[in-house]
């Protein structure tokens, strides 16, 4: 049987540890939005956020809606630092919607910094951010998420939605990739 486990140097965050932290974040989100009568929208950014999103939406007790956007940064044909919207959020009116952007990881901070401004301009009642992982050492713009699962060192991590060359997203933990795989 083919397996990707041999490409992993070590497990940084186990599934159990991740689940525990997501339960805590879910409770924090519940209490933050408890007294509102607005719509709360969990907005996942494809593709890395899908596993975290699936867990998070099961761990909030307040009623939430879900939706997705897809963006790309510094891809072929784009200027370094620019963000392209590949799949937009299509809603007629966001004035009664509190958006929580759901990300797997923040590196430079450019994606979330851009999206928060973009969704506010689209008329959202409020825009907050939650990320499973944060790598502050890689920050290029000043950005601080509202909720963070884990602050991690600047290592090449995969699993739990995160990929290298589109592989490893389905691994049920966050692992550090062996350097010989990507160098
Ligand atoms: C990753 C991640 C964030 C972004 C963070 O997405 O999911 O969206 O990069 O980087 P930044 O803080 O430097 O902007 P990626 O472009 O790898 O796409 P994917 O989610 O489909 O893997």
PDB file of N, CA and C in Angstrom, residues 61-133:
ATOM      1  N   UNK A  61     -21.536  25.952  18.820  1.00  0.00           N
ATOM      2  CA  UNK A  61     -22.928  25.589  19.127  1.00  0.00           C
ATOM      3  C   UNK A  61     -23.903  26.633  18.621  1.00  0.00           C
ATOM      4  N   UNK A  62     -23.429  27.871  18.423  1.00  0.00           N
ATOM      5  CA  UNK A  62     -24.323  28.888  17.864  1.00  0.00           C
ATOM      6  C   UNK A  62     -24.639  28.500  16.413  1.00  0.00           C
ATOM      7  N   UNK A  63     -25.770  28.961  15.880  1.00  0.00           N
ATOM      8  CA  UNK A  63     -26.084  28.649  14.478  1.00  0.00           C
ATOM      9  C   UNK A  63     -25.106  29.367  13.551  1.00  0.00           C
ATOM     10  N   UNK A  64     -24.490  28.637  12.638  1.00  0.00           N
ATOM     11  CA  UNK A  64     -23.578  29.257  11.675  1.00  0.00           C
ATOM     12  C   UNK A  64     -23.931  28.815  10.261  1.00  0.00           C
ATOM     13  N   UNK A  65     -23.603  29.677   9.324  1.00  0.00           N
ATOM     14  CA  UNK A  65     -23.674  29.297   7.918  1.00  0.00           C
ATOM     15  C   UNK A  65     -22.237  29.039   7.471  1.00  0.00           C
ATOM     16  N   UNK A  66     -22.081  28.334   6.363  1.00  0.00           N
ATOM     17  CA  UNK A  66     -20.725  28.154   5.831  1.00  0.00           C
ATOM     18  C   UNK A  66     -20.682  28.556   4.362  1.00  0.00           C
ATOM     19  N   UNK A  67     -19.511  28.995   3.964  1.00  0.00           N
ATOM     20  CA  UNK A  67     -19.271  29.288   2.560  1.00  0.00           C
ATOM     21  C   UNK A  67     -17.764  29.225   2.334  1.00  0.00           C
ATOM     22  N   UNK A  68     -17.380  29.358   1.067  1.00  0.00           N
ATOM     23  CA  UNK A  68     -15.958  29.221   0.738  1.00  0.00           C
ATOM     24  C   UNK A  68     -15.537  30.260  -0.287  1.00  0.00           C
ATOM     25  N   UNK A  69     -14.278  30.670  -0.187  1.00  0.00           N
ATOM     26  CA  UNK A  69     -13.643  31.450  -1.249  1.00  0.00           C
ATOM     27  C   UNK A  69     -12.344  30.747  -1.610  1.00  0.00           C
ATOM     28  N   UNK A  70     -11.869  31.034  -2.813  1.00  0.00           N
ATOM     29  CA  UNK A  70     -10.556  30.513  -3.199  1.00  0.00           C
ATOM     30  C   UNK A  70      -9.739  31.675  -3.728  1.00  0.00           C
ATOM     31  N   UNK A  71      -8.558  31.800  -3.213  1.00  0.00           N
ATOM     32  CA  UNK A  71      -7.679  32.878  -3.660  1.00  0.00           C
ATOM     33  C   UNK A  71      -6.313  32.291  -3.995  1.00  0.00           C
ATOM     34  N   UNK A  72      -5.550  33.029  -4.770  1.00  0.00           N
ATOM     35  CA  UNK A  72      -4.178  32.580  -4.999  1.00  0.00           C
ATOM     36  C   UNK A  72      -3.252  33.759  -4.804  1.00  0.00           C
ATOM     37  N   UNK A  73      -2.076  33.446  -4.316  1.00  0.00           N
ATOM     38  CA  UNK A  73      -1.098  34.509  -4.131  1.00  0.00           C
ATOM     39  C   UNK A  73       0.188  34.122  -4.840  1.00  0.00           C
ATOM     40  N   UNK A  74       0.859  35.071  -5.322  1.00  0.00           N
ATOM     41  CA  UNK A  74       2.117  34.934  -6.057  1.00  0.00           C
ATOM     42  C   UNK A  74       2.167  33.700  -6.952  1.00  0.00           C
ATOM     43  N   UNK A  75       1.079  33.433  -7.671  1.00  0.00           N
ATOM     44  CA  UNK A  75       1.085  32.337  -8.645  1.00  0.00           C
ATOM     45  C   UNK A  75       1.704  32.801  -9.949  1.00  0.00           C
ATOM     46  N   UNK A  76       1.660  31.921 -10.949  1.00  0.00           N
ATOM     47  CA  UNK A  76       2.267  32.300 -12.216  1.00  0.00           C
ATOM     48  C   UNK A  76       1.502  33.482 -12.805  1.00  0.00           C
ATOM     49  N   UNK A  77       2.240  34.435 -13.311  1.00  0.00           N
ATOM     50  CA  UNK A  77       1.621  35.597 -13.936  1.00  0.00           C
ATOM     51  C   UNK A  77       1.181  36.676 -12.968  1.00  0.00           C
ATOM     52  N   UNK A  78       1.411  36.473 -11.675  1.00  0.00           N
ATOM     53  CA  UNK A  78       1.026  37.527 -10.735  1.00  0.00           C
ATOM     54  C   UNK A  78       2.269  38.178 -10.154  1.00  0.00           C
ATOM     55  N   UNK A  79       2.092  39.405  -9.745  1.00  0.00           N
ATOM     56  CA  UNK A  79       3.189  40.116  -9.102  1.00  0.00           C
ATOM     57  C   UNK A  79       3.363  39.583  -7.696  1.00  0.00           C
ATOM     58  N   UNK A  80       4.553  39.517  -7.209  1.00  0.00           N
ATOM     59  CA  UNK A  80       4.785  39.061  -5.835  1.00  0.00           C
ATOM     60  C   UNK A  80       3.940  39.894  -4.870  1.00  0.00           C
ATOM     61  N   UNK A  81       3.178  39.203  -4.053  1.00  0.00           N
ATOM     62  CA  UNK A  81       2.404  39.926  -3.060  1.00  0.00           C
ATOM     63  C   UNK A  81       0.978  40.211  -3.489  1.00  0.00           C
ATOM     64  N   UNK A  82       0.627  39.938  -4.729  1.00  0.00           N
ATOM     65  CA  UNK A  82      -0.748  40.238  -5.145  1.00  0.00           C
ATOM     66  C   UNK A  82      -1.653  39.038  -4.875  1.00  0.00           C
ATOM     67  N   UNK A  83      -2.921  39.315  -4.660  1.00  0.00           N
ATOM     68  CA  UNK A  83      -3.891  38.269  -4.354  1.00  0.00           C
ATOM     69  C   UNK A  83      -4.917  38.230  -5.484  1.00  0.00           C
ATOM     70  N   UNK A  84      -5.158  37.060  -6.015  1.00  0.00           N
ATOM     71  CA  UNK A  84      -6.208  36.892  -7.030  1.00  0.00           C
ATOM     72  C   UNK A  84      -7.388  36.156  -6.414  1.00  0.00           C
ATOM     73  N   UNK A  85      -8.592  36.643  -6.653  1.00  0.00           N
ATOM     74  CA  UNK A  85      -9.780  35.924  -6.196  1.00  0.00           C
ATOM     75  C   UNK A  85     -10.224  34.967  -7.294  1.00  0.00           C
ATOM     76  N   UNK A  86     -10.143  33.672  -6.993  1.00  0.00           N
ATOM     77  CA  UNK A  86     -10.503  32.650  -7.979  1.00  0.00           C
ATOM     78  C   UNK A  86     -11.949  32.195  -7.803  1.00  0.00           C
ATOM     79  N   UNK A  87     -12.428  32.237  -6.568  1.00  0.00           N
ATOM     80  CA  UNK A  87     -13.835  31.946  -6.271  1.00  0.00           C
ATOM     81  C   UNK A  87     -14.288  32.976  -5.251  1.00  0.00           C
ATOM     82  N   UNK A  88     -15.271  33.773  -5.639  1.00  0.00           N
ATOM     83  CA  UNK A  88     -15.698  34.883  -4.779  1.00  0.00           C
ATOM     84  C   UNK A  88     -16.842  34.440  -3.863  1.00  0.00           C
ATOM     85  N   UNK A  89     -17.198  35.302  -2.918  1.00  0.00           N
ATOM     86  CA  UNK A  89     -18.365  35.075  -2.068  1.00  0.00           C
ATOM     87  C   UNK A  89     -19.536  35.814  -2.704  1.00  0.00           C
ATOM     88  N   UNK A  90     -20.547  35.064  -3.106  1.00  0.00           N
ATOM     89  CA  UNK A  90     -21.699  35.684  -3.768  1.00  0.00           C
ATOM     90  C   UNK A  90     -22.880  35.744  -2.801  1.00  0.00           C
ATOM     91  N   UNK A  91     -23.095  36.884  -2.197  1.00  0.00           N
ATOM     92  CA  UNK A  91     -24.258  37.107  -1.337  1.00  0.00           C
ATOM     93  C   UNK A  91     -24.800  38.482  -1.668  1.00  0.00           C
ATOM     94  N   UNK A  92     -26.113  38.597  -1.742  1.00  0.00           N
ATOM     95  CA  UNK A  92     -26.720  39.879  -2.124  1.00  0.00           C
ATOM     96  C   UNK A  92     -26.409  40.968  -1.115  1.00  0.00           C
ATOM     97  N   UNK A  93     -26.518  40.616   0.153  1.00  0.00           N
ATOM     98  CA  UNK A  93     -26.426  41.639   1.191  1.00  0.00           C
ATOM     99  C   UNK A  93     -25.692  41.058   2.402  1.00  0.00           C
ATOM    100  N   UNK A  94     -24.598  41.679   2.778  1.00  0.00           N
ATOM    101  CA  UNK A  94     -23.809  41.168   3.913  1.00  0.00           C
ATOM    102  C   UNK A  94     -23.973  42.043   5.155  1.00  0.00           C
ATOM    103  N   UNK A  95     -24.905  42.994   5.095  1.00  0.00           N
ATOM    104  CA  UNK A  95     -24.981  43.979   6.185  1.00  0.00           C
ATOM    105  C   UNK A  95     -25.441  43.365   7.508  1.00  0.00           C
ATOM    106  N   UNK A  96     -26.080  42.204   7.436  1.00  0.00           N
ATOM    107  CA  UNK A  96     -26.498  41.540   8.676  1.00  0.00           C
ATOM    108  C   UNK A  96     -25.664  40.290   8.953  1.00  0.00           C
ATOM    109  N   UNK A  97     -24.480  40.231   8.327  1.00  0.00           N
ATOM    110  CA  UNK A  97     -23.656  39.020   8.451  1.00  0.00           C
ATOM    111  C   UNK A  97     -22.318  39.315   9.118  1.00  0.00           C
ATOM    112  N   UNK A  98     -22.033  38.539  10.164  1.00  0.00           N
ATOM    113  CA  UNK A  98     -20.720  38.586  10.809  1.00  0.00           C
ATOM    114  C   UNK A  98     -19.887  37.444  10.225  1.00  0.00           C
ATOM    115  N   UNK A  99     -18.808  37.822   9.544  1.00  0.00           N
ATOM    116  CA  UNK A  99     -17.984  36.808   8.868  1.00  0.00           C
ATOM    117  C   UNK A  99     -16.794  36.419   9.744  1.00  0.00           C
ATOM    118  N   UNK A 100     -16.547  35.122   9.816  1.00  0.00           N
ATOM    119  CA  UNK A 100     -15.308  34.621  10.428  1.00  0.00           C
ATOM    120  C   UNK A 100     -14.543  33.907   9.307  1.00  0.00           C
ATOM    121  N   UNK A 101     -13.432  34.479   8.885  1.00  0.00           N
ATOM    122  CA  UNK A 101     -12.627  33.831   7.844  1.00  0.00           C
ATOM    123  C   UNK A 101     -11.836  32.695   8.492  1.00  0.00           C
ATOM    124  N   UNK A 102     -11.901  31.514   7.880  1.00  0.00           N
ATOM    125  CA  UNK A 102     -11.258  30.321   8.440  1.00  0.00           C
ATOM    126  C   UNK A 102     -10.069  29.936   7.563  1.00  0.00           C
ATOM    127  N   UNK A 103      -8.884  29.965   8.145  1.00  0.00           N
ATOM    128  CA  UNK A 103      -7.645  29.656   7.415  1.00  0.00           C
ATOM    129  C   UNK A 103      -6.908  28.499   8.074  1.00  0.00           C
ATOM    130  N   UNK A 104      -6.116  27.798   7.287  1.00  0.00           N
ATOM    131  CA  UNK A 104      -5.263  26.753   7.861  1.00  0.00           C
ATOM    132  C   UNK A 104      -3.975  27.351   8.413  1.00  0.00           C
ATOM    133  N   UNK A 105      -3.425  28.346   7.705  1.00  0.00           N
ATOM    134  CA  UNK A 105      -2.130  28.882   8.142  1.00  0.00           C
ATOM    135  C   UNK A 105      -1.963  30.337   7.696  1.00  0.00           C
ATOM    136  N   UNK A 106      -1.281  31.111   8.513  1.00  0.00           N
ATOM    137  CA  UNK A 106      -0.877  32.464   8.125  1.00  0.00           C
ATOM    138  C   UNK A 106       0.648  32.486   8.038  1.00  0.00           C
ATOM    139  N   UNK A 107       1.135  32.883   6.868  1.00  0.00           N
ATOM    140  CA  UNK A 107       2.578  33.056   6.680  1.00  0.00           C
ATOM    141  C   UNK A 107       2.882  34.553   6.620  1.00  0.00           C
ATOM    142  N   UNK A 108       2.898  35.092   5.392  1.00  0.00           N
ATOM    143  CA  UNK A 108       3.206  36.518   5.234  1.00  0.00           C
ATOM    144  C   UNK A 108       2.119  37.403   5.840  1.00  0.00           C
ATOM    145  N   UNK A 109       0.912  36.888   5.896  1.00  0.00           N
ATOM    146  CA  UNK A 109      -0.227  37.688   6.367  1.00  0.00           C
ATOM    147  C   UNK A 109      -0.952  38.405   5.240  1.00  0.00           C
ATOM    148  N   UNK A 110      -0.442  38.288   4.028  1.00  0.00           N
ATOM    149  CA  UNK A 110      -1.019  39.054   2.906  1.00  0.00           C
ATOM    150  C   UNK A 110      -2.431  38.597   2.553  1.00  0.00           C
ATOM    151  N   UNK A 111      -2.656  37.290   2.555  1.00  0.00           N
ATOM    152  CA  UNK A 111      -3.980  36.780   2.156  1.00  0.00           C
ATOM    153  C   UNK A 111      -5.065  37.303   3.092  1.00  0.00           C
ATOM    154  N   UNK A 112      -4.870  37.122   4.385  1.00  0.00           N
ATOM    155  CA  UNK A 112      -5.917  37.536   5.326  1.00  0.00           C
ATOM    156  C   UNK A 112      -6.039  39.045   5.418  1.00  0.00           C
ATOM    157  N   UNK A 113      -4.924  39.728   5.352  1.00  0.00           N
ATOM    158  CA  UNK A 113      -4.960  41.182   5.403  1.00  0.00           C
ATOM    159  C   UNK A 113      -5.812  41.720   4.248  1.00  0.00           C
ATOM    160  N   UNK A 114      -5.597  41.155   3.081  1.00  0.00           N
ATOM    161  CA  UNK A 114      -6.362  41.558   1.895  1.00  0.00           C
ATOM    162  C   UNK A 114      -7.837  41.189   2.058  1.00  0.00           C
ATOM    163  N   UNK A 115      -8.106  39.959   2.479  1.00  0.00           N
ATOM    164  CA  UNK A 115      -9.490  39.482   2.538  1.00  0.00           C
ATOM    165  C   UNK A 115     -10.329  40.222   3.573  1.00  0.00           C
ATOM    166  N   UNK A 116      -9.723  40.569   4.694  1.00  0.00           N
ATOM    167  CA  UNK A 116     -10.482  41.319   5.709  1.00  0.00           C
ATOM    168  C   UNK A 116     -10.951  42.645   5.120  1.00  0.00           C
ATOM    169  N   UNK A 117     -10.052  43.362   4.460  1.00  0.00           N
ATOM    170  CA  UNK A 117     -10.430  44.642   3.836  1.00  0.00           C
ATOM    171  C   UNK A 117     -11.476  44.423   2.749  1.00  0.00           C
ATOM    172  N   UNK A 118     -11.263  43.398   1.945  1.00  0.00           N
ATOM    173  CA  UNK A 118     -12.169  43.116   0.820  1.00  0.00           C
ATOM    174  C   UNK A 118     -13.600  42.842   1.312  1.00  0.00           C
ATOM    175  N   UNK A 119     -13.721  42.039   2.363  1.00  0.00           N
ATOM    176  CA  UNK A 119     -15.050  41.661   2.844  1.00  0.00           C
ATOM    177  C   UNK A 119     -15.726  42.806   3.607  1.00  0.00           C
ATOM    178  N   UNK A 120     -14.921  43.655   4.225  1.00  0.00           N
ATOM    179  CA  UNK A 120     -15.507  44.853   4.849  1.00  0.00           C
ATOM    180  C   UNK A 120     -16.056  45.777   3.758  1.00  0.00           C
ATOM    181  N   UNK A 121     -15.279  45.921   2.676  1.00  0.00           N
ATOM    182  CA  UNK A 121     -15.738  46.754   1.557  1.00  0.00           C
ATOM    183  C   UNK A 121     -16.997  46.199   0.908  1.00  0.00           C
ATOM    184  N   UNK A 122     -17.142  44.892   0.954  1.00  0.00           N
ATOM    185  CA  UNK A 122     -18.346  44.246   0.411  1.00  0.00           C
ATOM    186  C   UNK A 122     -19.552  44.476   1.314  1.00  0.00           C
ATOM    187  N   UNK A 123     -19.332  45.027   2.502  1.00  0.00           N
ATOM    188  CA  UNK A 123     -20.450  45.410   3.356  1.00  0.00           C
ATOM    189  C   UNK A 123     -20.741  44.491   4.521  1.00  0.00           C
ATOM    190  N   UNK A 124     -19.837  43.575   4.861  1.00  0.00           N
ATOM    191  CA  UNK A 124     -20.082  42.691   6.007  1.00  0.00           C
ATOM    192  C   UNK A 124     -20.248  43.501   7.291  1.00  0.00           C
ATOM    193  N   UNK A 125     -21.121  43.017   8.159  1.00  0.00           N
ATOM    194  CA  UNK A 125     -21.328  43.697   9.447  1.00  0.00           C
ATOM    195  C   UNK A 125     -20.042  43.689  10.280  1.00  0.00           C
ATOM    196  N   UNK A 126     -19.320  42.566  10.238  1.00  0.00           N
ATOM    197  CA  UNK A 126     -18.010  42.489  10.886  1.00  0.00           C
ATOM    198  C   UNK A 126     -17.214  41.373  10.221  1.00  0.00           C
ATOM    199  N   UNK A 127     -15.891  41.454  10.359  1.00  0.00           N
ATOM    200  CA  UNK A 127     -15.024  40.417   9.788  1.00  0.00           C
ATOM    201  C   UNK A 127     -13.961  40.048  10.823  1.00  0.00           C
ATOM    202  N   UNK A 128     -13.982  38.808  11.256  1.00  0.00           N
ATOM    203  CA  UNK A 128     -12.970  38.285  12.178  1.00  0.00           C
ATOM    204  C   UNK A 128     -12.217  37.156  11.476  1.00  0.00           C
ATOM    205  N   UNK A 129     -11.117  36.724  12.091  1.00  0.00           N
ATOM    206  CA  UNK A 129     -10.307  35.677  11.457  1.00  0.00           C
ATOM    207  C   UNK A 129      -9.918  34.604  12.476  1.00  0.00           C
ATOM    208  N   UNK A 130      -9.911  33.377  12.000  1.00  0.00           N
ATOM    209  CA  UNK A 130      -9.421  32.270  12.826  1.00  0.00           C
ATOM    210  C   UNK A 130      -8.481  31.425  11.969  1.00  0.00           C
ATOM    211  N   UNK A 131      -7.349  31.077  12.544  1.00  0.00           N
ATOM    212  CA  UNK A 131      -6.397  30.240  11.818  1.00  0.00           C
ATOM    213  C   UNK A 131      -5.969  29.073  12.692  1.00  0.00           C
ATOM    214  N   UNK A 132      -5.801  27.917  12.072  1.00  0.00           N
ATOM    215  CA  UNK A 132      -5.308  26.772  12.837  1.00  0.00           C
ATOM    216  C   UNK A 132      -3.854  26.998  13.230  1.00  0.00           C
ATOM    217  N   UNK A 133      -3.055  27.490  12.269  1.00  0.00           N
ATOM    218  CA  UNK A 133      -1.622  27.669  12.521  1.00  0.00           C
ATOM    219  C   UNK A 133      -1.201  29.103  12.203  1.00  0.00           C
TER     220      UNK A 133
END
